[in-house]
Short mmCIF file of C-alpha atoms and ligand atoms in Angstrom, two decimals:
data_model
loop_
_atom_site.label_atom_id
_atom_site.label_comp_id
_atom_site.label_asym_id
_atom_site.label_seq_id
_atom_site.Cartn_x
_atom_site.Cartn_y
_atom_site.Cartn_z
CA UNK A 17 -121.62 -223.56 -35.29
CA UNK A 18 -118.84 -223.15 -37.82
CA UNK A 19 -117.65 -219.82 -39.19
CA UNK A 20 -116.90 -219.43 -42.88
CA UNK A 21 -114.15 -216.81 -42.79
CA UNK A 22 -115.09 -215.55 -46.27
CA UNK A 23 -118.40 -214.28 -44.91
CA UNK A 24 -117.20 -212.85 -41.60
CA UNK A 25 -115.14 -209.87 -40.60
CA UNK A 26 -113.14 -210.71 -37.48
CA UNK A 27 -111.09 -208.24 -35.47
CA UNK A 28 -108.38 -210.23 -33.73
CA UNK A 29 -106.82 -208.47 -30.80
CA UNK A 30 -103.19 -209.26 -29.93
CA UNK A 31 -103.58 -212.58 -31.76
CA UNK A 32 -105.33 -214.12 -28.74
CA UNK A 33 -108.91 -212.86 -28.77
CA UNK A 34 -111.41 -211.84 -31.44
CA UNK A 35 -114.79 -210.27 -32.12
CA UNK A 36 -116.50 -210.93 -35.42
CA UNK A 37 -119.60 -210.18 -37.44
CA UNK A 38 -121.04 -212.00 -40.39
CA UNK A 39 -121.36 -209.63 -43.34
CA UNK A 40 -123.80 -209.67 -46.23
CA UNK A 41 -121.66 -207.44 -48.47
CA UNK A 42 -118.31 -205.74 -48.61
CA UNK A 43 -119.15 -202.21 -49.71
CA UNK A 44 -115.74 -200.56 -49.86
CA UNK A 45 -112.07 -201.33 -49.57
CA UNK A 46 -109.15 -198.97 -50.08
CA UNK A 47 -105.59 -198.50 -48.95
CA UNK A 48 -105.13 -194.84 -48.03
CA UNK A 49 -101.65 -193.34 -47.51
CA UNK A 50 -102.18 -194.10 -43.79
CA UNK A 51 -104.26 -197.24 -43.38
CA UNK A 52 -106.55 -199.86 -44.87
CA UNK A 53 -110.19 -198.75 -44.93
CA UNK A 54 -113.01 -201.31 -45.19
CA UNK A 55 -116.78 -200.95 -44.96
CA UNK A 56 -119.12 -203.93 -44.61
CA UNK A 57 -122.89 -204.38 -44.39
CA UNK A 58 -123.69 -206.69 -41.46
CA UNK A 59 -127.05 -208.13 -40.38
CA UNK A 60 -126.21 -207.84 -36.66
CA UNK A 61 -124.79 -204.29 -36.38
CA UNK A 62 -125.61 -202.55 -39.67
CA UNK A 63 -122.76 -200.95 -41.62
CA UNK A 64 -119.35 -201.09 -40.03
CA UNK A 65 -116.18 -199.08 -40.66
CA UNK A 66 -112.93 -200.97 -40.16
CA UNK A 67 -109.52 -199.25 -40.09
CA UNK A 68 -106.44 -201.47 -40.28
CA UNK A 69 -108.52 -204.44 -39.16
CA UNK A 70 -110.18 -202.72 -36.16
CA UNK A 71 -113.82 -201.80 -35.61
CA UNK A 72 -114.28 -198.01 -35.56
CA UNK A 73 -117.94 -197.39 -36.32
CA UNK A 74 -120.88 -199.79 -36.22
CA UNK A 75 -124.25 -198.28 -37.09
CA UNK A 76 -125.95 -200.01 -34.17
CA UNK A 77 -123.72 -198.78 -31.33
CA UNK A 78 -121.89 -195.72 -32.67
CA UNK A 79 -124.29 -193.41 -30.80
CA UNK A 80 -123.01 -194.78 -27.49
CA UNK A 81 -119.36 -194.01 -28.27
CA UNK A 82 -119.94 -190.56 -29.74
CA UNK A 83 -122.45 -189.40 -27.13
CA UNK A 84 -120.18 -190.55 -24.31
CA UNK A 85 -117.12 -188.93 -25.88
CA UNK A 86 -118.83 -185.53 -26.20
CA UNK A 87 -121.68 -184.91 -23.77
CA UNK A 88 -120.12 -185.54 -20.33
CA UNK A 89 -117.61 -182.72 -20.92
CA UNK A 90 -120.10 -180.43 -22.65
CA UNK A 91 -122.41 -180.82 -19.67
CA UNK A 92 -119.67 -179.67 -17.29
CA UNK A 93 -118.46 -176.69 -19.31
CA UNK A 94 -119.85 -173.23 -18.69
CA UNK A 95 -120.13 -171.19 -21.87
CA UNK A 96 -117.90 -173.13 -24.31
CA UNK A 97 -117.40 -171.43 -27.68
CA UNK A 98 -114.68 -173.37 -29.49
CA UNK A 99 -114.30 -177.13 -29.76
CA UNK A 100 -111.72 -179.33 -31.48
CA UNK A 101 -111.94 -183.00 -32.43
CA UNK A 102 -108.68 -184.78 -33.24
CA UNK A 103 -109.10 -188.00 -35.24
CA UNK A 104 -112.79 -188.83 -35.60
CA UNK A 105 -112.72 -188.56 -39.40
CA UNK A 106 -116.10 -190.30 -39.58
CA UNK A 107 -117.60 -187.03 -38.29
CA UNK A 108 -119.57 -188.70 -35.47
CA UNK A 109 -118.06 -186.51 -32.74
CA UNK A 110 -118.69 -183.33 -34.75
CA UNK A 111 -122.29 -184.46 -35.32
CA UNK A 112 -122.79 -184.53 -31.53
CA UNK A 113 -121.10 -181.13 -31.10
CA UNK A 114 -123.26 -179.30 -33.65
CA UNK A 115 -126.23 -180.03 -31.36
CA UNK A 116 -124.90 -177.21 -29.11
CA UNK A 117 -126.18 -174.02 -30.68
CA UNK A 118 -123.89 -171.84 -28.58
CA UNK A 119 -120.70 -173.36 -30.02
CA UNK A 120 -119.21 -170.93 -32.54
CA UNK A 121 -116.36 -172.95 -34.01
CA UNK A 122 -116.11 -176.74 -34.31
CA UNK A 123 -112.86 -177.96 -35.84
CA UNK A 124 -112.12 -181.50 -36.99
CA UNK A 125 -108.46 -182.38 -37.45
CA UNK A 126 -108.17 -185.77 -39.15
CA UNK A 127 -104.98 -187.08 -40.72
CA UNK A 128 -106.72 -189.27 -43.31
CA UNK A 129 -109.07 -187.47 -45.68
CA UNK A 130 -110.11 -190.78 -47.25
CA UNK A 131 -111.77 -191.82 -43.97
CA UNK A 132 -113.95 -188.73 -44.12
CA UNK A 133 -114.76 -188.99 -47.82
CA UNK A 134 -115.75 -192.66 -47.54
CA UNK A 135 -117.85 -192.05 -44.39
CA UNK A 136 -119.69 -189.19 -46.10
CA UNK A 137 -120.82 -191.72 -48.72
CA UNK A 138 -121.49 -194.79 -46.56
CA UNK A 139 -122.36 -193.26 -43.16
CA UNK A 140 -124.13 -189.96 -44.03
CA UNK A 141 -126.08 -190.00 -40.75
CA UNK A 142 -122.82 -190.21 -38.77
CA UNK A 143 -120.91 -187.55 -40.72
CA UNK A 144 -123.73 -185.06 -41.36
CA UNK A 145 -122.48 -182.64 -38.66
CA UNK A 146 -119.61 -181.81 -41.01
CA UNK A 147 -122.10 -179.91 -43.19
CA UNK A 148 -122.86 -177.47 -40.36
CA UNK A 149 -121.62 -173.96 -41.19
CA UNK A 150 -119.60 -173.84 -37.93
CA UNK A 151 -117.68 -177.05 -38.78
CA UNK A 152 -114.17 -176.69 -40.21
CA UNK A 153 -112.16 -179.70 -41.39
CA UNK A 154 -108.35 -179.74 -41.41
CA UNK A 155 -106.79 -182.84 -42.93
CA UNK A 156 -103.42 -182.99 -41.25
CA UNK A 157 -101.50 -184.50 -38.37
CA UNK A 158 -103.36 -183.78 -35.12
CA UNK A 159 -100.21 -183.42 -33.01
CA UNK A 160 -98.77 -180.77 -35.37
CA UNK A 161 -102.13 -178.97 -35.60
CA UNK A 162 -102.66 -178.71 -31.87
CA UNK A 163 -99.06 -177.62 -31.26
CA UNK A 164 -99.83 -174.45 -33.29
CA UNK A 165 -102.72 -173.48 -30.99
CA UNK A 166 -102.40 -171.99 -27.57
CA UNK A 167 -105.10 -170.85 -25.11
CA UNK A 168 -107.72 -171.31 -27.84
CA UNK A 169 -110.18 -174.19 -27.29
CA UNK A 170 -112.76 -174.67 -24.54
CA UNK A 171 -113.06 -178.37 -25.32
CA UNK A 172 -110.79 -180.83 -27.12
CA UNK A 173 -111.86 -184.40 -27.92
CA UNK A 174 -109.27 -186.97 -28.95
CA UNK A 175 -111.09 -189.61 -30.97
CA UNK A 176 -108.03 -191.71 -31.76
CA UNK A 177 -107.52 -195.22 -33.05
CA UNK A 178 -105.46 -197.72 -31.00
CA UNK A 179 -101.82 -196.73 -30.32
CA UNK A 180 -100.51 -198.30 -33.53
CA UNK A 181 -100.07 -196.87 -37.05
CA UNK A 182 -101.28 -193.28 -37.54
CA UNK A 183 -102.77 -193.19 -34.00
CA UNK A 184 -99.46 -193.73 -32.20
CA UNK A 185 -98.51 -190.05 -31.95
CA UNK A 186 -101.77 -189.41 -30.09
CA UNK A 187 -100.50 -191.34 -27.04
CA UNK A 188 -97.33 -189.31 -26.42
CA UNK A 189 -96.75 -187.03 -23.42
CA UNK A 190 -95.66 -184.18 -25.73
CA UNK A 191 -99.02 -184.41 -27.50
CA UNK A 192 -100.84 -184.27 -24.14
CA UNK A 193 -98.82 -181.18 -23.22
CA UNK A 194 -99.79 -179.50 -26.50
CA UNK A 195 -103.45 -180.33 -25.84
CA UNK A 196 -103.27 -178.77 -22.38
CA UNK A 197 -101.58 -175.72 -23.84
CA UNK A 198 -104.25 -175.40 -26.54
CA UNK A 199 -107.00 -175.20 -23.90
CA UNK A 200 -108.28 -172.00 -22.39
CA UNK A 201 -108.30 -171.79 -18.58
CA UNK A 202 -111.15 -173.97 -17.33
CA UNK A 203 -111.15 -175.98 -20.58
CA UNK A 204 -111.68 -179.73 -20.73
CA UNK A 205 -110.01 -182.40 -22.89
CA UNK A 206 -111.47 -185.88 -23.31
CA UNK A 207 -109.45 -188.82 -24.63
CA UNK A 208 -110.73 -192.23 -25.66
CA UNK A 209 -108.47 -194.45 -23.55
CA UNK A 210 -109.19 -198.01 -24.74
CA UNK A 211 -110.50 -201.12 -22.97
CA UNK A 212 -109.60 -201.62 -19.31
CA UNK A 213 -110.08 -205.38 -19.91
CA UNK A 214 -108.17 -206.14 -23.12
CA UNK A 215 -105.91 -203.09 -23.21
CA UNK A 216 -105.37 -202.67 -19.48
CA UNK A 217 -101.70 -201.66 -19.89
CA UNK A 218 -102.51 -198.98 -22.47
CA UNK A 219 -105.35 -197.72 -20.26
CA UNK A 220 -103.20 -197.61 -17.16
CA UNK A 221 -100.19 -195.98 -18.87
CA UNK A 222 -102.32 -193.43 -20.71
CA UNK A 223 -104.09 -192.31 -17.53
CA UNK A 224 -100.70 -192.05 -15.83
CA UNK A 225 -99.32 -189.87 -18.63
CA UNK A 226 -102.42 -187.67 -18.56
CA UNK A 227 -102.09 -187.23 -14.79
CA UNK A 228 -98.45 -186.24 -15.21
CA UNK A 229 -99.52 -183.46 -17.59
CA UNK A 230 -102.86 -182.27 -16.17
CA UNK A 231 -102.27 -183.08 -12.47
CA UNK A 232 -102.99 -186.11 -10.34
CA UNK A 233 -106.59 -185.28 -9.55
CA UNK A 234 -107.35 -183.73 -12.94
CA UNK A 235 -107.39 -186.78 -15.22
CA UNK A 236 -110.55 -188.74 -14.43
CA UNK A 237 -111.52 -191.92 -16.30
CA UNK A 238 -115.11 -192.92 -17.00
CA UNK A 239 -116.72 -195.89 -18.74
CA UNK A 240 -119.30 -196.87 -21.32
CA UNK A 241 -120.28 -200.13 -23.00
CA UNK A 242 -119.41 -200.28 -26.72
CA UNK A 243 -120.29 -203.80 -27.91
CA UNK A 244 -118.29 -203.62 -31.16
CA UNK A 245 -114.97 -202.73 -29.47
CA UNK A 246 -112.66 -205.32 -27.85
CA UNK A 247 -113.93 -206.12 -24.37
CA UNK A 248 -117.05 -203.94 -24.80
CA UNK A 249 -116.22 -202.13 -21.55
CA UNK A 250 -114.60 -198.96 -22.89
CA UNK A 251 -112.87 -196.04 -21.20
CA UNK A 252 -112.57 -192.30 -21.75
CA UNK A 253 -110.49 -189.95 -19.62
CA UNK A 254 -111.57 -186.38 -18.89
CA UNK A 255 -108.82 -183.87 -18.16
CA UNK A 256 -109.20 -180.42 -16.63
CA UNK A 257 -107.09 -177.40 -17.45
CA UNK A 258 -107.73 -175.75 -14.11
CA UNK A 259 -109.92 -176.77 -11.24
CA UNK A 260 -111.49 -180.16 -11.47
CA UNK A 261 -115.28 -180.05 -11.67
CA UNK A 262 -117.32 -182.47 -9.55
CA UNK A 263 -117.80 -185.21 -12.14
CA UNK A 264 -120.11 -187.57 -10.32
CA UNK A 265 -122.54 -185.24 -8.65
CA UNK A 266 -124.01 -183.10 -11.36
CA UNK A 267 -124.73 -180.07 -9.20
CA UNK A 268 -122.67 -177.88 -11.51
CA UNK A 269 -124.07 -179.31 -14.77
CA UNK A 270 -125.24 -176.64 -17.18
CA UNK A 271 -128.47 -178.53 -17.98
CA UNK A 272 -127.96 -177.66 -21.62
CA UNK A 273 -127.67 -181.19 -22.90
CA UNK A 274 -129.58 -181.64 -26.16
CA UNK A 275 -132.95 -183.33 -25.78
CA UNK A 276 -132.70 -185.94 -28.53
CA UNK A 277 -129.98 -188.26 -27.20
CA UNK A 278 -130.16 -192.05 -27.14
CA UNK A 279 -127.66 -192.95 -24.41
CA UNK A 280 -126.40 -190.01 -22.36
CA UNK A 281 -128.39 -188.43 -19.55
CA UNK A 282 -127.41 -187.04 -16.16
CA UNK A 283 -127.84 -190.39 -14.35
CA UNK A 284 -125.75 -192.16 -16.99
CA UNK A 285 -123.18 -189.41 -16.47
CA UNK A 286 -122.92 -190.11 -12.74
CA UNK A 287 -122.88 -193.87 -13.32
CA UNK A 288 -120.10 -193.58 -15.92
CA UNK A 289 -117.76 -191.92 -13.42
CA UNK A 290 -118.56 -194.54 -10.73
CA UNK A 291 -115.65 -196.87 -11.33
CA UNK A 292 -115.30 -200.57 -10.52
CA UNK A 293 -112.48 -201.42 -8.11
CA UNK A 294 -110.21 -202.98 -10.75
CA UNK A 295 -110.51 -199.89 -12.95
CA UNK A 296 -109.67 -197.63 -9.99
CA UNK A 297 -106.65 -199.81 -9.32
CA UNK A 298 -105.50 -199.65 -12.96
CA UNK A 299 -105.88 -195.85 -12.87
CA UNK A 300 -104.30 -195.64 -9.39
CA UNK A 301 -107.28 -193.79 -8.00
CA UNK A 302 -107.77 -193.76 -4.23
CA UNK A 303 -111.06 -192.36 -2.92
N1 AG3 B 20 -112.36 -194.53 -32.18
C1 AG3 B 20 -111.65 -195.75 -32.02
C2 AG3 B 20 -111.74 -196.54 -30.82
C3 AG3 B 20 -110.73 -197.66 -30.88
C4 AG3 B 20 -111.34 -198.95 -31.29
N2 AG3 B 20 -110.36 -199.99 -31.20
C5 AG3 B 20 -110.50 -201.22 -31.71
N3 AG3 B 20 -111.59 -201.55 -32.33
N4 AG3 B 20 -109.51 -202.05 -31.58
C6 AG3 B 20 -113.38 -194.74 -33.10
C7 AG3 B 20 -113.62 -193.72 -34.05
C8 AG3 B 20 -115.06 -193.35 -33.96
N5 AG3 B 20 -115.22 -192.00 -34.28
#
């Protein structure tokens, strides 16, 4: 089969691998002060949001990414009141958080307001959590924002892009220290930490940096399958400001997970933290 490049969007990774989707229409294209934003309609995955040439949201699998970013930590937290999402301008992470009625304050800190305004138009079902009365949006640099907060959040979710362009600052040790400092005792931070297959160096280095800040046994990676991201096997890393909770056995889970989810449940939770040998090696985890 031949591919007519005028009808396909292809994300090339490192110039040596690619994932592509045929599109029926290009709905939006803009250059924001930070990045190029594109939105396509595709027969295979529905609408897709592309930032600087990389898949961010695909209607067909976005629930997997956002549920797995948010619910594992929320299930482990006792009594969280305040949550922060850094990045995540599409609103998908906030939309998962508003499902927790006991959260009082849900802040989104996104550097690029144009991502949010375009997603509100083209992905209303993803961004609708932003309309919740508890949701507050701050359009500014996430590293600067978090550095101004201390002992404030119960949960922080870093929904970053790859470590290039505007996302680069979200992979620095000083940023990780500010995140730890912004957490209340017992708080949890979750970072999207890229593909252990195609971005194995970034994964490995990021987990190492997180361990150096949170403690060796307090930065725990877990996995989910996100078909529209390079390598599909995708990682997140959960970090504890205080004692590490038992991640795999759910004995301490608060059982408060919303009923209407499409991916996450307590067995998926345990499976996600059960790591393949090569991932344990990349994260230097010894059982
Ligand atoms: N967060 C971005 C994950 C990185 C994807 N990388 C890539 N396609 N090269 C997605 C934002 C969703 N809220």
